[in-house]
Short mmCIF file of C-alpha atoms in Angstrom, two decimals:
data_model
loop_
_atom_site.label_atom_id
_atom_site.label_comp_id
_atom_site.label_asym_id
_atom_site.label_seq_id
_atom_site.Cartn_x
_atom_site.Cartn_y
_atom_site.Cartn_z
CA MET A 33 -30.68 -8.61 25.85
CA TYR A 34 -32.13 -7.57 22.43
CA ARG A 35 -33.01 -4.10 21.24
CA GLN A 36 -36.54 -3.43 20.00
CA THR A 37 -35.29 -1.37 17.07
CA ARG A 38 -31.92 -0.65 15.54
CA THR A 39 -30.19 2.69 15.94
CA THR A 40 -31.04 5.11 13.14
CA LEU A 41 -27.94 5.73 11.03
CA LYS A 42 -26.81 8.50 8.71
CA HIS A 43 -27.51 7.38 5.14
CA VAL A 44 -24.29 6.99 3.18
CA SER A 45 -24.63 7.31 -0.55
CA PRO A 46 -21.34 8.12 -2.33
CA ARG A 47 -21.78 10.29 -5.44
CA THR A 48 -18.64 8.77 -7.01
CA LEU A 49 -16.39 5.85 -6.12
CA ILE A 50 -13.04 4.54 -7.35
CA ALA A 51 -12.85 0.77 -7.68
CA TYR A 52 -9.19 -0.30 -7.72
CA ASP A 53 -6.70 -3.15 -7.49
CA PHE A 54 -2.93 -3.41 -7.34
CA GLU A 55 -0.58 -6.10 -8.53
CA THR A 56 2.78 -5.85 -6.74
CA THR A 57 6.33 -7.19 -6.82
CA GLY A 58 5.81 -8.83 -3.39
CA LEU A 59 3.90 -8.63 -0.15
CA SER A 60 5.82 -5.91 1.73
CA ILE A 61 4.09 -2.54 1.91
CA THR A 62 7.40 -0.73 2.23
CA GLU A 63 10.00 -2.90 0.50
CA ASP A 64 8.01 -3.86 -2.61
CA GLN A 65 6.08 -1.73 -5.09
CA VAL A 66 3.13 -1.65 -7.43
CA CYS A 67 3.74 -3.15 -10.88
CA GLN A 68 0.20 -2.75 -12.17
CA ILE A 69 -2.70 -0.45 -11.29
CA GLY A 70 -6.26 -1.03 -12.38
CA ALA A 71 -8.95 1.52 -11.42
CA MET A 72 -12.42 2.59 -12.53
CA ALA A 73 -14.37 5.69 -11.58
CA LEU A 74 -18.04 4.83 -10.90
CA ASP A 75 -21.19 6.77 -10.28
CA SER A 76 -23.53 6.13 -7.36
CA GLU A 77 -25.19 3.29 -9.28
CA LEU A 78 -21.80 1.65 -9.97
CA ASN A 79 -21.92 2.66 -13.61
CA TRP A 80 -18.60 3.15 -15.38
CA LEU A 81 -17.26 6.70 -15.81
CA GLU A 82 -13.56 6.31 -16.58
CA SER A 83 -10.80 3.68 -16.41
CA LEU A 84 -7.08 3.59 -15.62
CA ASP A 85 -4.98 0.59 -16.60
CA THR A 86 -1.22 1.02 -16.28
CA LEU A 87 1.87 -0.93 -15.61
CA ALA A 88 4.71 0.44 -13.51
CA LYS A 89 8.45 0.06 -14.03
CA PRO A 90 10.27 -1.66 -11.13
CA ARG A 91 12.33 0.67 -9.01
CA LEU A 92 16.05 0.06 -8.83
CA ASP A 93 15.91 -0.69 -5.13
CA VAL A 94 13.25 -3.40 -5.44
CA ILE A 95 14.00 -7.12 -5.54
CA GLY A 96 10.96 -8.85 -7.04
CA ALA A 97 9.56 -12.00 -5.48
CA ALA A 98 9.21 -15.06 -7.67
CA GLU A 99 5.77 -15.98 -6.31
CA ALA A 100 4.38 -12.50 -7.06
CA PHE A 101 5.51 -12.53 -10.68
CA LEU A 102 4.17 -16.04 -11.25
CA THR A 103 0.81 -14.92 -9.84
CA THR A 104 0.50 -11.88 -12.09
CA LYS A 105 2.17 -13.62 -15.07
CA LEU A 106 3.85 -10.30 -15.94
CA LEU A 107 7.16 -10.44 -17.78
CA PRO A 108 9.77 -8.06 -16.22
CA SER A 109 10.63 -6.97 -19.79
CA GLU A 110 7.03 -5.66 -20.11
CA LEU A 111 7.43 -3.60 -17.01
CA GLU A 112 10.86 -2.15 -17.90
CA VAL A 113 9.27 -0.02 -20.67
CA ALA A 114 6.36 1.06 -18.47
CA PRO A 115 5.90 4.44 -16.71
CA SER A 116 7.70 4.91 -13.42
CA GLU A 117 5.96 4.04 -10.15
CA ARG A 118 5.62 7.75 -9.44
CA GLU A 119 3.94 8.40 -12.80
CA ALA A 120 1.56 5.49 -12.24
CA PHE A 121 0.49 6.83 -8.83
CA GLN A 122 0.16 10.33 -10.26
CA ARG A 123 -2.35 8.93 -12.79
CA LEU A 124 -4.30 7.21 -10.06
CA TYR A 125 -4.38 10.30 -7.88
CA ALA A 126 -5.51 12.38 -10.90
CA LEU A 127 -8.44 9.96 -11.38
CA ILE A 128 -9.41 10.27 -7.70
CA THR A 129 -9.31 14.05 -7.67
CA LYS A 130 -10.98 14.48 -11.07
CA HIS A 131 -14.05 12.68 -9.80
CA SER A 132 -13.86 14.13 -6.25
CA ALA A 133 -14.05 10.58 -4.92
CA LYS A 134 -14.00 9.96 -1.18
CA HIS A 135 -14.73 6.22 -1.33
CA MET A 136 -12.40 3.51 -2.62
CA VAL A 137 -13.86 0.11 -3.54
CA GLY A 138 -11.74 -3.06 -3.57
CA TYR A 139 -11.79 -6.69 -2.74
CA ASN A 140 -9.93 -7.65 0.44
CA SER A 141 -8.44 -4.17 0.02
CA ALA A 142 -8.54 -3.11 3.64
CA ARG A 143 -5.76 -5.53 4.50
CA PHE A 144 -3.35 -4.66 1.73
CA ASP A 145 -4.33 -2.39 -1.16
CA SER A 146 -5.38 0.57 1.01
CA LYS A 147 -1.97 0.44 2.72
CA VAL A 148 -0.16 0.20 -0.65
CA LEU A 149 -2.11 3.25 -1.79
CA GLN A 150 -1.08 5.26 1.30
CA HIS A 151 2.58 4.37 1.01
CA GLY A 152 2.71 4.73 -2.77
CA LEU A 153 1.33 8.31 -2.67
CA TYR A 154 3.69 9.07 0.22
CA ARG A 155 7.03 7.79 -1.08
CA ASN A 156 6.40 9.15 -4.57
CA LEU A 157 5.60 12.69 -3.29
CA VAL A 158 2.34 12.67 -5.32
CA THR A 159 0.48 15.06 -2.98
CA GLU A 160 1.11 16.95 0.23
CA ARG A 161 -2.38 15.92 1.28
CA VAL A 162 -1.52 12.21 1.49
CA HIS A 163 -2.24 12.10 5.25
CA ARG A 164 -5.42 14.25 4.89
CA LEU A 165 -7.25 12.53 2.03
CA TYR A 166 -9.63 10.71 4.39
CA LEU A 167 -10.60 8.15 1.77
CA GLN A 168 -13.15 5.64 3.06
CA GLU A 169 -12.32 2.04 2.20
CA LEU A 170 -15.30 -0.02 0.95
CA ASP A 171 -14.09 -3.60 1.06
CA ILE A 172 -16.43 -5.95 -0.83
CA PHE A 173 -14.82 -8.89 0.98
CA LYS A 174 -16.32 -7.63 4.22
CA LEU A 175 -19.79 -7.48 2.70
CA ALA A 176 -19.47 -11.00 1.36
CA LEU A 177 -18.46 -12.19 4.80
CA MET A 178 -21.46 -10.48 6.40
CA VAL A 179 -23.85 -12.02 3.85
CA TYR A 180 -22.48 -15.48 4.69
CA ALA A 181 -22.60 -14.76 8.41
CA LEU A 182 -26.00 -13.13 8.74
CA ARG A 183 -28.20 -14.37 5.92
CA LYS A 184 -29.72 -17.84 6.25
CA SER A 185 -31.36 -17.52 2.87
CA THR A 186 -29.56 -15.64 0.16
CA ALA A 187 -29.09 -15.70 -3.63
CA ILE A 188 -25.37 -15.31 -3.11
CA ASN A 189 -23.55 -18.62 -3.67
CA PHE A 190 -20.44 -19.73 -1.86
CA GLU A 191 -18.05 -22.52 -2.84
CA HIS A 192 -17.10 -24.89 0.02
CA ASN A 193 -14.17 -27.23 0.34
CA GLU A 194 -14.22 -30.80 1.60
CA ASP A 195 -14.32 -29.53 5.21
CA ASN A 196 -17.39 -27.43 4.34
CA LYS A 197 -15.37 -24.23 4.77
CA PRO A 198 -16.46 -21.46 2.39
CA SER A 199 -14.01 -19.76 0.00
CA PHE A 200 -14.09 -15.97 -0.12
CA ARG A 201 -11.53 -15.63 -2.92
CA LEU A 202 -12.82 -13.45 -5.71
CA GLU A 203 -11.80 -16.04 -8.30
CA SER A 204 -14.04 -18.52 -6.46
CA LEU A 205 -17.03 -16.23 -5.79
CA CYS A 206 -17.29 -14.88 -9.30
CA PRO A 207 -17.72 -18.12 -11.29
CA ILE A 208 -20.11 -19.70 -8.84
CA ASN A 209 -22.26 -16.58 -9.09
CA GLY A 210 -22.19 -16.53 -12.87
CA ILE A 211 -19.53 -13.81 -13.22
CA ASP A 212 -16.65 -14.14 -15.62
CA LEU A 213 -13.20 -13.65 -14.10
CA SER A 214 -11.02 -15.35 -16.64
CA GLY A 215 -8.29 -12.68 -16.16
CA ALA A 216 -7.81 -13.07 -12.42
CA HIS A 217 -4.66 -11.36 -11.02
CA CYS A 218 -4.73 -8.83 -13.83
CA ALA A 219 -5.48 -5.59 -11.96
CA ILE A 220 -8.12 -4.15 -14.36
CA GLU A 221 -9.80 -7.56 -14.75
CA ASP A 222 -10.01 -7.94 -10.95
CA VAL A 223 -11.51 -4.47 -10.71
CA GLN A 224 -14.18 -5.38 -13.30
CA GLY A 225 -14.90 -8.67 -11.41
CA THR A 226 -15.17 -6.76 -8.14
CA ILE A 227 -17.68 -4.27 -9.62
CA THR A 228 -19.81 -6.98 -11.19
CA PHE A 229 -19.85 -8.97 -7.96
CA ALA A 230 -20.68 -5.79 -6.00
CA LYS A 231 -23.69 -5.19 -8.31
CA HIS A 232 -24.77 -8.79 -7.71
CA LEU A 233 -24.56 -8.24 -3.94
CA ARG A 234 -26.44 -4.95 -4.07
CA ALA A 235 -29.25 -6.43 -6.20
CA ASN A 236 -29.74 -9.47 -3.98
CA GLU A 237 -28.96 -7.97 -0.53
CA PRO A 238 -30.03 -4.29 -0.74
CA GLN A 239 -30.53 -3.83 2.98
CA LEU A 240 -27.21 -5.32 3.94
CA TRP A 241 -25.56 -3.38 1.11
CA GLN A 242 -26.81 -0.07 2.58
CA TYR A 243 -25.85 -1.12 6.10
CA TRP A 244 -22.33 -1.93 4.87
CA LEU A 245 -22.12 1.49 3.24
CA ASN A 246 -23.30 3.14 6.44
CA LEU A 247 -20.56 1.38 8.46
CA SER A 248 -17.95 3.30 6.40
CA ASP A 249 -18.92 6.44 8.30
CA PRO A 250 -17.22 6.49 11.73
CA ARG A 251 -20.16 8.55 13.12
CA ASN A 252 -22.47 5.63 12.41
CA VAL A 253 -20.20 3.18 14.15
CA GLU A 254 -20.17 5.57 17.12
CA ALA A 255 -24.01 5.64 17.11
CA ILE A 256 -24.29 1.85 16.94
CA CYS A 257 -21.78 1.16 19.71
CA SER A 258 -22.74 4.02 22.04
CA ALA A 259 -26.19 2.45 22.43
CA ASN A 260 -24.45 -0.32 24.37
CA ASP A 261 -27.51 -1.63 26.19
CA SER A 262 -27.92 -4.71 24.02
CA LEU A 263 -26.28 -7.69 22.43
CA TYR A 264 -24.12 -7.24 19.39
CA LEU A 265 -22.68 -9.53 16.75
CA LEU A 266 -19.11 -9.01 15.58
CA THR A 267 -18.05 -10.69 12.33
CA GLY A 268 -14.41 -11.32 11.35
CA THR A 269 -12.21 -14.00 9.87
CA GLN A 270 -10.35 -14.25 13.23
CA PHE A 271 -13.30 -16.15 14.64
CA GLY A 272 -13.13 -19.06 12.18
CA SER A 273 -15.87 -20.70 10.18
CA THR A 274 -17.41 -22.85 12.93
CA ASN A 275 -19.97 -20.17 13.90
CA ARG A 276 -20.00 -18.42 10.58
CA TYR A 277 -17.14 -16.11 11.52
CA THR A 278 -19.29 -14.33 14.10
CA ARG A 279 -19.34 -13.87 17.85
CA PRO A 280 -21.93 -12.43 20.24
CA VAL A 281 -20.30 -9.50 22.05
CA ALA A 282 -21.02 -6.70 24.48
CA ILE A 283 -19.52 -3.24 24.11
CA ALA A 284 -16.92 -2.89 26.84
CA GLN A 285 -14.65 0.10 26.51
CA LYS A 286 -14.49 3.29 24.42
CA THR A 287 -11.14 4.35 22.93
CA PRO A 288 -9.94 7.14 20.57
CA PHE A 289 -10.11 4.68 17.61
CA GLY A 290 -13.49 3.23 18.56
CA TYR A 291 -14.30 0.51 21.06
CA TYR A 292 -13.37 -2.83 22.58
CA ALA A 293 -16.00 -5.52 22.62
CA LEU A 294 -16.22 -8.35 25.15
CA ASP A 295 -16.50 -11.84 23.60
CA LEU A 296 -19.48 -13.47 25.32
CA THR A 297 -18.52 -17.00 24.26
CA LEU A 298 -15.40 -16.94 26.47
CA ASN A 299 -15.00 -17.15 30.23
CA PHE A 300 -14.41 -13.70 31.75
CA ASP A 301 -10.83 -14.67 32.49
CA THR A 302 -8.18 -12.09 31.71
CA ASP A 303 -5.82 -14.87 30.71
CA GLU A 304 -7.98 -15.31 27.61
CA LYS A 305 -5.87 -13.61 24.91
CA HIS A 306 -8.91 -12.74 22.76
CA LEU A 307 -11.38 -11.88 25.51
CA PHE A 308 -11.66 -8.31 24.10
CA GLN A 309 -11.88 -7.53 20.41
CA LYS A 310 -10.98 -4.21 18.86
CA VAL A 311 -13.78 -2.37 16.99
CA ASN A 312 -12.06 0.33 14.87
CA LYS A 313 -14.63 2.92 13.85
CA PHE A 314 -12.37 4.08 11.00
CA ASP A 315 -12.13 0.64 9.46
CA SER A 316 -15.79 -0.22 8.71
CA PRO A 317 -16.06 -2.84 11.51
CA MET A 318 -18.60 -5.63 10.86
CA ILE A 319 -20.70 -5.03 13.97
CA THR A 320 -24.47 -5.53 14.15
CA GLN A 321 -27.10 -4.80 16.73
CA VAL A 322 -29.41 -7.74 17.49
CA THR A 323 -33.13 -6.92 17.63
CA GLU A 324 -35.96 -8.80 19.28
CA ALA A 325 -37.42 -9.63 15.89
CA GLN A 326 -34.39 -11.68 14.92
CA GLY A 327 -32.62 -12.42 18.23
CA ASP A 328 -33.22 -16.05 19.21
CA ARG A 329 -33.42 -17.19 15.63
CA LEU A 330 -30.19 -15.53 14.66
CA ILE A 331 -28.32 -16.81 17.75
CA GLU A 332 -29.49 -20.34 16.98
CA TYR A 333 -28.63 -20.00 13.28
CA LEU A 334 -25.04 -19.09 14.25
CA GLY A 335 -24.83 -22.29 16.30
CA TYR A 336 -24.91 -20.78 19.84
CA ASP A 337 -27.00 -21.79 22.82
CA LYS A 338 -29.38 -18.92 23.63
CA GLU A 339 -29.41 -19.58 27.40
CA THR A 340 -25.60 -19.64 27.62
CA ILE A 341 -25.29 -16.37 25.69
CA GLU A 342 -28.01 -14.74 27.72
CA LYS A 343 -26.24 -15.71 30.98
CA SER A 344 -22.95 -14.29 29.74
CA TYR A 345 -24.67 -11.11 28.59
CA LYS A 346 -26.30 -10.55 32.01
CA GLU A 347 -22.96 -11.16 33.70
CA SER A 348 -21.38 -8.56 31.41
CA GLN A 349 -23.87 -6.00 32.66
CA THR A 350 -22.88 -6.46 36.31
CA VAL A 351 -19.14 -7.16 36.08
CA ASP A 352 -16.62 -4.36 36.79
CA MET A 353 -15.98 -3.95 33.04
CA LEU A 354 -13.35 -1.25 33.38
CA GLY A 355 -11.39 -3.30 35.95
CA LEU A 356 -11.68 -6.45 33.83
CA PHE A 357 -10.51 -4.58 30.70
CA ASN A 358 -7.60 -2.87 32.40
CA GLU A 359 -6.38 -6.17 33.90
CA TRP A 360 -6.67 -7.91 30.50
CA GLN A 361 -4.92 -5.09 28.68
CA GLN A 362 -2.09 -5.12 31.14
CA LYS A 363 -1.54 -8.84 30.60
CA HIS A 364 -1.74 -8.72 26.82
CA LYS A 365 -0.38 -5.30 26.01
CA LYS A 366 1.84 -5.47 22.97
CA ASP A 367 5.03 -3.55 22.63
CA LYS A 368 4.98 -1.31 19.59
CA ASN A 369 7.39 -3.12 17.36
CA TRP A 370 6.97 -0.86 14.31
CA ASP A 371 10.41 0.70 14.58
CA ASN A 372 11.19 2.53 11.39
CA ASN A 373 14.85 2.93 12.42
CA GLY A 374 14.89 6.24 10.64
CA GLU A 375 14.16 4.44 7.36
CA VAL A 376 12.22 6.92 5.27
CA TYR A 377 10.12 4.38 3.36
CA ARG A 378 8.77 3.04 6.68
CA GLN A 379 7.50 6.46 7.73
CA GLY A 380 4.46 6.44 5.48
CA TYR A 381 2.01 6.64 8.40
CA ASP A 382 3.84 9.54 9.97
CA LYS A 383 2.06 12.71 8.98
CA PHE A 384 3.91 15.42 7.09
CA SER A 385 4.71 18.50 9.11
CA LYS A 386 3.69 21.90 7.73
CA PRO A 387 7.22 22.60 6.36
CA GLU A 388 7.23 19.09 4.76
CA GLU A 389 3.83 19.73 3.18
CA THR A 390 5.18 22.95 1.72
CA ASP A 391 8.13 21.12 0.17
CA VAL A 392 5.94 18.32 -1.23
CA ALA A 393 3.45 20.83 -2.67
CA GLN A 394 6.30 22.39 -4.64
CA LEU A 395 7.62 19.05 -5.86
CA SER A 396 4.38 17.16 -6.67
CA PRO A 397 3.64 18.94 -9.98
CA LEU A 398 7.24 18.60 -11.20
CA SER A 399 8.76 15.77 -13.17
CA ALA A 400 11.54 14.04 -11.22
CA SER A 401 14.17 15.44 -13.60
CA ASP A 402 13.29 18.92 -12.39
CA PHE A 403 13.89 18.15 -8.69
CA LEU A 404 16.55 20.35 -7.09
CA ILE A 405 17.36 18.42 -3.97
CA SER A 406 19.57 21.13 -2.47
CA SER A 407 16.63 23.53 -2.34
CA ILE A 408 14.45 21.14 -0.29
CA LYS A 409 14.39 22.30 3.32
CA SER A 410 12.97 19.22 5.09
CA SER A 411 15.19 16.19 5.49
CA ARG A 412 12.55 13.48 4.94
CA VAL A 413 11.24 15.04 1.74
CA ALA A 414 14.77 15.50 0.49
CA GLN A 415 15.52 11.83 1.06
CA LEU A 416 12.32 10.72 -0.77
CA ALA A 417 13.08 13.05 -3.67
CA ALA A 418 16.63 11.78 -3.90
CA ARG A 419 15.42 8.20 -4.01
CA ILE A 420 12.94 9.01 -6.78
CA LEU A 421 15.85 10.46 -8.80
CA ALA A 422 18.20 7.58 -8.08
CA PHE A 423 15.75 4.66 -8.27
CA GLN A 424 13.16 5.65 -10.85
CA GLY A 425 15.33 7.13 -13.57
CA ASP A 426 18.11 5.72 -15.70
CA SER A 427 20.60 4.19 -13.27
CA LEU A 428 23.33 4.22 -15.89
CA SER A 429 23.18 8.01 -16.24
CA PHE A 430 22.50 8.88 -12.58
CA ASP A 431 25.26 11.00 -11.10
CA PHE A 432 25.71 10.99 -7.31
CA ASN A 433 27.26 14.46 -7.62
CA SER A 434 23.84 15.77 -8.65
CA ILE A 435 22.53 15.38 -5.10
CA PRO A 436 23.87 16.69 -1.78
CA GLN A 437 26.44 14.49 -0.04
CA ARG A 438 24.11 13.75 2.89
CA GLU A 439 21.39 12.25 0.62
CA ALA A 440 24.01 10.36 -1.38
CA ASP A 441 25.38 8.80 1.82
CA LEU A 442 21.88 7.89 3.00
CA ILE A 443 21.10 6.19 -0.28
CA ALA A 444 24.36 4.25 -0.23
CA ASN A 445 23.70 3.11 3.36
CA PHE A 446 20.17 2.08 2.43
CA LEU A 447 21.42 -0.03 -0.50
CA LYS A 448 24.10 -1.60 1.72
CA SER A 449 21.34 -2.64 4.15
CA LYS A 450 19.40 -4.29 1.30
CA HIS A 451 22.34 -6.16 -0.28
CA PRO A 452 21.96 -9.97 -0.09
CA ASP A 453 25.30 -10.18 1.75
CA SER A 454 23.68 -8.37 4.73
CA ASN A 455 19.91 -8.65 4.21
CA LYS A 456 18.23 -11.97 4.97
CA THR A 457 15.03 -11.12 3.03
CA THR A 458 16.92 -10.18 -0.14
CA ALA A 459 19.07 -13.32 0.13
CA GLU A 460 16.04 -15.55 0.60
CA LYS A 461 14.22 -14.00 -2.35
CA MET A 462 17.25 -14.67 -4.62
CA GLN A 463 17.62 -18.22 -3.31
CA THR A 464 13.93 -19.01 -3.82
CA LEU A 465 14.11 -17.60 -7.32
CA ARG A 466 17.09 -19.72 -8.29
CA GLU A 467 15.52 -22.86 -6.86
CA MET A 468 12.21 -22.29 -8.69
CA ILE A 469 14.05 -21.85 -11.99
CA LYS A 470 15.53 -25.33 -11.51
CA THR A 471 12.14 -26.95 -10.96
CA LYS A 472 9.81 -25.13 -13.36
CA GLU A 473 8.98 -26.79 -16.66
CA ASN A 474 6.29 -24.44 -17.99
CA PRO A 475 8.05 -22.30 -20.67
CA LYS A 476 6.06 -19.12 -19.82
CA GLU A 477 6.78 -19.42 -16.12
CA LEU A 478 10.39 -20.23 -16.75
CA ALA A 479 10.74 -17.13 -18.97
CA ILE A 480 9.21 -14.95 -16.24
CA LEU A 481 11.56 -16.31 -13.58
CA GLN A 482 14.71 -16.04 -15.76
CA GLU A 483 13.89 -12.43 -16.68
CA LEU A 484 13.24 -11.65 -13.03
CA LEU A 485 16.53 -13.17 -12.00
CA ASP A 486 18.36 -11.09 -14.62
CA LEU A 487 16.54 -7.93 -13.49
CA ASN A 488 17.33 -8.56 -9.80
CA LEU A 489 20.99 -9.22 -10.55
CA ARG A 490 21.23 -6.03 -12.63
CA ASN A 491 19.70 -4.07 -9.71
CA ILE A 492 22.17 -5.52 -7.20
CA THR A 493 25.06 -4.74 -9.55
CA ALA A 494 23.77 -1.13 -9.81
CA TRP A 495 23.61 -0.95 -6.00
CA GLU A 496 27.25 -1.97 -5.78
CA SER A 497 28.13 0.76 -8.34
CA PHE A 498 26.17 3.36 -6.35
CA ILE A 499 27.89 2.38 -3.13
CA GLU A 500 31.28 2.62 -4.77
CA GLN A 501 30.44 6.06 -6.28
CA SER A 502 29.42 7.43 -2.92
CA GLN A 503 32.78 6.52 -1.28
#
């Protein structure tokens, strides 16, 4: 059941890294936007090289969420004099390319920030290479989770609640480990806290640190999982804290994105929704081979019965795995519900075609005021460029006659679809904002919410003007 030695992996040692964090106007990757970017270029020893700290002006088509602005404590009036979202992402991309960085470091960034980065570069036409950057995401949250799961004795401290459940929030981990994070939810302060906590992890868990780095290379994940003659441990928040977020698994099925692993704690019943777990080789999966030197001790430490797991493992070696997987997949196959409905902001994962790349390459070095929409050959790029002109400039001076009729009509239809009279999300954001203004007593919070309400109302009024102009 256990391997005698671990698979030898390719040593990953990034020459430069970019640690980064975003503060946003809400939680939607496509409907909201960045309002603050913090980033630091680091050398291989995590030493500082260069910083970026910039706010970003809200786009005209964005309705800010009250909760997001109360979290960041940013006044909308501060943002209205900031660079445009496009300019902010251009600065971030310049930092990445200047230092030839291929690794991005964040905290809990794989879930949100990495996707915001992808879509921000895409919709702002920052580079034609947006789908070919191949930036590896190094999420410190994953390393913290692995330390908690796999290390019985560690110098890393974790705060627990009354139910003995650990907190993995950065603002919890930093103070309990002697790291100052007084400016939490300020992007550049969160970046500094992430770097300091990363150094703390590396100093106290050097072997696990290197293993975590190695997992960022898909070839290493392939090497680990292809030697599927042993027991593995898969760590993830989906498993809950009872067994330290970790399940014993067996590699079951190879796929283009990586593998599926069979959960050995469950009955081999295809009605079990989570019988198989996805192991995405491009997403630094937290998978570990179990060796003889640590096997029984580690299984016991995680709270599992060794005989039960051994029995399940042996059964996994004799079962018709392909048949079991195919039956399970058929029962639990999800319909792809990511329907972009032709909405250009929702096409951020759709690679640019060669003609589109050519158009973006011509536009990316230009300022938005120099865009000539009528000369853009590809429809999607023309729509994005038109939105940059309409939503990131001065709405009072924007002339619909400056763009082709087709793009003007598309913008008007887009704004109609977002109007609170027809859009449930927009209506709910405005309702929540008004209700929170009635209940807040803190002067600073009240000022933030009132400014946000005024900004959102001005944006909606501008939408109505745009719609009227286009008719």
